Amino acid sequence: MTKKVISFRLSDADIADLDELCVRLKYNRSEVISEAIALLMRDYTHDGGRLVKRTPWLASMEDGKIEGA
């Protein structure tokens, strides 16, 4: 996998939260951000301007059909 350096701005509070997660998870900043992206992609969807946690049945849906149904 090719990796690239990116730059973005975070508030002091967000950086403090990121660093606290690094300590809790024993990950570096890049690892924490990568895991957060993976979690959001897997477990959340966008609905009417809101971030909504998928239910297990919604997460298993593909093309409008529930797997195994």
PDB file of C-alpha atoms in Angstrom:
ATOM      1  CA  MET A   1       0.000   0.000   0.000  1.00  0.00           C
ATOM      2  CA  THR A   2       1.330   3.406  -0.939  1.00  0.00           C
ATOM      3  CA  LYS A   3       1.122   6.055   1.754  1.00  0.00           C
ATOM      4  CA  LYS A   4       1.049   9.808   1.261  1.00  0.00           C
ATOM      5  CA  VAL A   5       1.624  12.702   3.598  1.00  0.00           C
ATOM      6  CA  ILE A   6      -1.416  14.947   4.021  1.00  0.00           C
ATOM      7  CA  SER A   7      -1.955  18.088   6.028  1.00  0.00           C
ATOM      8  CA  PHE A   8      -5.061  19.302   7.834  1.00  0.00           C
ATOM      9  CA  ARG A   9      -5.900  21.625  10.700  1.00  0.00           C
ATOM     10  CA  LEU A  10      -7.125  20.571  14.130  1.00  0.00           C
ATOM     11  CA  SER A  11      -8.004  22.671  17.146  1.00  0.00           C
ATOM     12  CA  ASP A  12      -5.893  22.366  20.281  1.00  0.00           C
ATOM     13  CA  ALA A  13      -8.759  20.430  21.889  1.00  0.00           C
ATOM     14  CA  ASP A  14      -8.928  17.962  18.972  1.00  0.00           C
ATOM     15  CA  ILE A  15      -5.156  17.460  19.093  1.00  0.00           C
ATOM     16  CA  ALA A  16      -5.394  16.790  22.838  1.00  0.00           C
ATOM     17  CA  ASP A  17      -8.146  14.212  22.186  1.00  0.00           C
ATOM     18  CA  LEU A  18      -6.076  12.615  19.415  1.00  0.00           C
ATOM     19  CA  ASP A  19      -3.038  12.403  21.678  1.00  0.00           C
ATOM     20  CA  GLU A  20      -5.152  10.910  24.494  1.00  0.00           C
ATOM     21  CA  LEU A  21      -6.375   8.224  22.087  1.00  0.00           C
ATOM     22  CA  CYS A  22      -2.781   7.530  21.070  1.00  0.00           C
ATOM     23  CA  VAL A  23      -1.915   6.859  24.703  1.00  0.00           C
ATOM     24  CA  ARG A  24      -5.049   4.750  25.337  1.00  0.00           C
ATOM     25  CA  LEU A  25      -4.645   2.634  22.214  1.00  0.00           C
ATOM     26  CA  LYS A  26      -0.841   2.632  22.113  1.00  0.00           C
ATOM     27  CA  TYR A  27      -1.021   3.792  18.481  1.00  0.00           C
ATOM     28  CA  ASN A  28       0.636   6.725  16.767  1.00  0.00           C
ATOM     29  CA  ARG A  29      -1.446   9.571  15.338  1.00  0.00           C
ATOM     30  CA  SER A  30      -1.566   8.084  11.834  1.00  0.00           C
ATOM     31  CA  GLU A  31      -2.739   4.720  13.159  1.00  0.00           C
ATOM     32  CA  VAL A  32      -5.503   6.324  15.251  1.00  0.00           C
ATOM     33  CA  ILE A  33      -6.760   8.359  12.300  1.00  0.00           C
ATOM     34  CA  SER A  34      -6.643   5.336   9.959  1.00  0.00           C
ATOM     35  CA  GLU A  35      -8.610   3.223  12.454  1.00  0.00           C
ATOM     36  CA  ALA A  36     -11.165   6.009  12.914  1.00  0.00           C
ATOM     37  CA  ILE A  37     -11.676   6.252   9.149  1.00  0.00           C
ATOM     38  CA  ALA A  38     -12.127   2.474   8.899  1.00  0.00           C
ATOM     39  CA  LEU A  39     -14.644   2.510  11.766  1.00  0.00           C
ATOM     40  CA  LEU A  40     -16.650   5.346  10.222  1.00  0.00           C
ATOM     41  CA  MET A  41     -16.689   3.668   6.807  1.00  0.00           C
ATOM     42  CA  ARG A  42     -17.826   0.357   8.304  1.00  0.00           C
ATOM     43  CA  ASP A  43     -20.294   1.422  11.000  1.00  0.00           C
ATOM     44  CA  TYR A  44     -21.803   4.765  10.002  1.00  0.00           C
ATOM     45  CA  THR A  45     -23.843   6.280   7.207  1.00  0.00           C
ATOM     46  CA  HIS A  46     -25.107   9.751   6.323  1.00  0.00           C
ATOM     47  CA  ASP A  47     -28.829  10.447   6.618  1.00  0.00           C
ATOM     48  CA  GLY A  48     -30.401  13.875   6.240  1.00  0.00           C
ATOM     49  CA  GLY A  49     -27.300  15.753   7.339  1.00  0.00           C
ATOM     50  CA  ARG A  50     -26.713  13.466  10.322  1.00  0.00           C
ATOM     51  CA  LEU A  51     -24.171  10.764  11.030  1.00  0.00           C
ATOM     52  CA  VAL A  52     -26.131   7.587  11.816  1.00  0.00           C
ATOM     53  CA  LYS A  53     -24.742   4.374  13.307  1.00  0.00           C
ATOM     54  CA  ARG A  54     -25.755   1.426  11.182  1.00  0.00           C
ATOM     55  CA  THR A  55     -27.723  -1.334  12.845  1.00  0.00           C
ATOM     56  CA  PRO A  56     -26.415  -4.864  12.285  1.00  0.00           C
ATOM     57  CA  TRP A  57     -29.109  -5.588   9.684  1.00  0.00           C
ATOM     58  CA  LEU A  58     -28.412  -2.335   7.826  1.00  0.00           C
ATOM     59  CA  ALA A  59     -24.674  -2.982   7.798  1.00  0.00           C
ATOM     60  CA  SER A  60     -25.317  -6.398   6.206  1.00  0.00           C
ATOM     61  CA  MET A  61     -27.487  -4.978   3.415  1.00  0.00           C
ATOM     62  CA  GLU A  62     -26.063  -4.939  -0.066  1.00  0.00           C
ATOM     63  CA  ASP A  63     -27.946  -3.370  -2.984  1.00  0.00           C
ATOM     64  CA  GLY A  64     -31.113  -3.141  -0.899  1.00  0.00           C
ATOM     65  CA  LYS A  65     -31.188  -6.837  -0.044  1.00  0.00           C
ATOM     66  CA  ILE A  66     -30.440  -8.382   3.309  1.00  0.00           C
ATOM     67  CA  GLU A  67     -27.798 -11.087   3.070  1.00  0.00           C
ATOM     68  CA  GLY A  68     -29.184 -14.545   3.748  1.00  0.00           C
ATOM     69  CA  ALA A  69     -32.800 -13.484   3.247  1.00  0.00           C
TER      70      ALA A  69
END
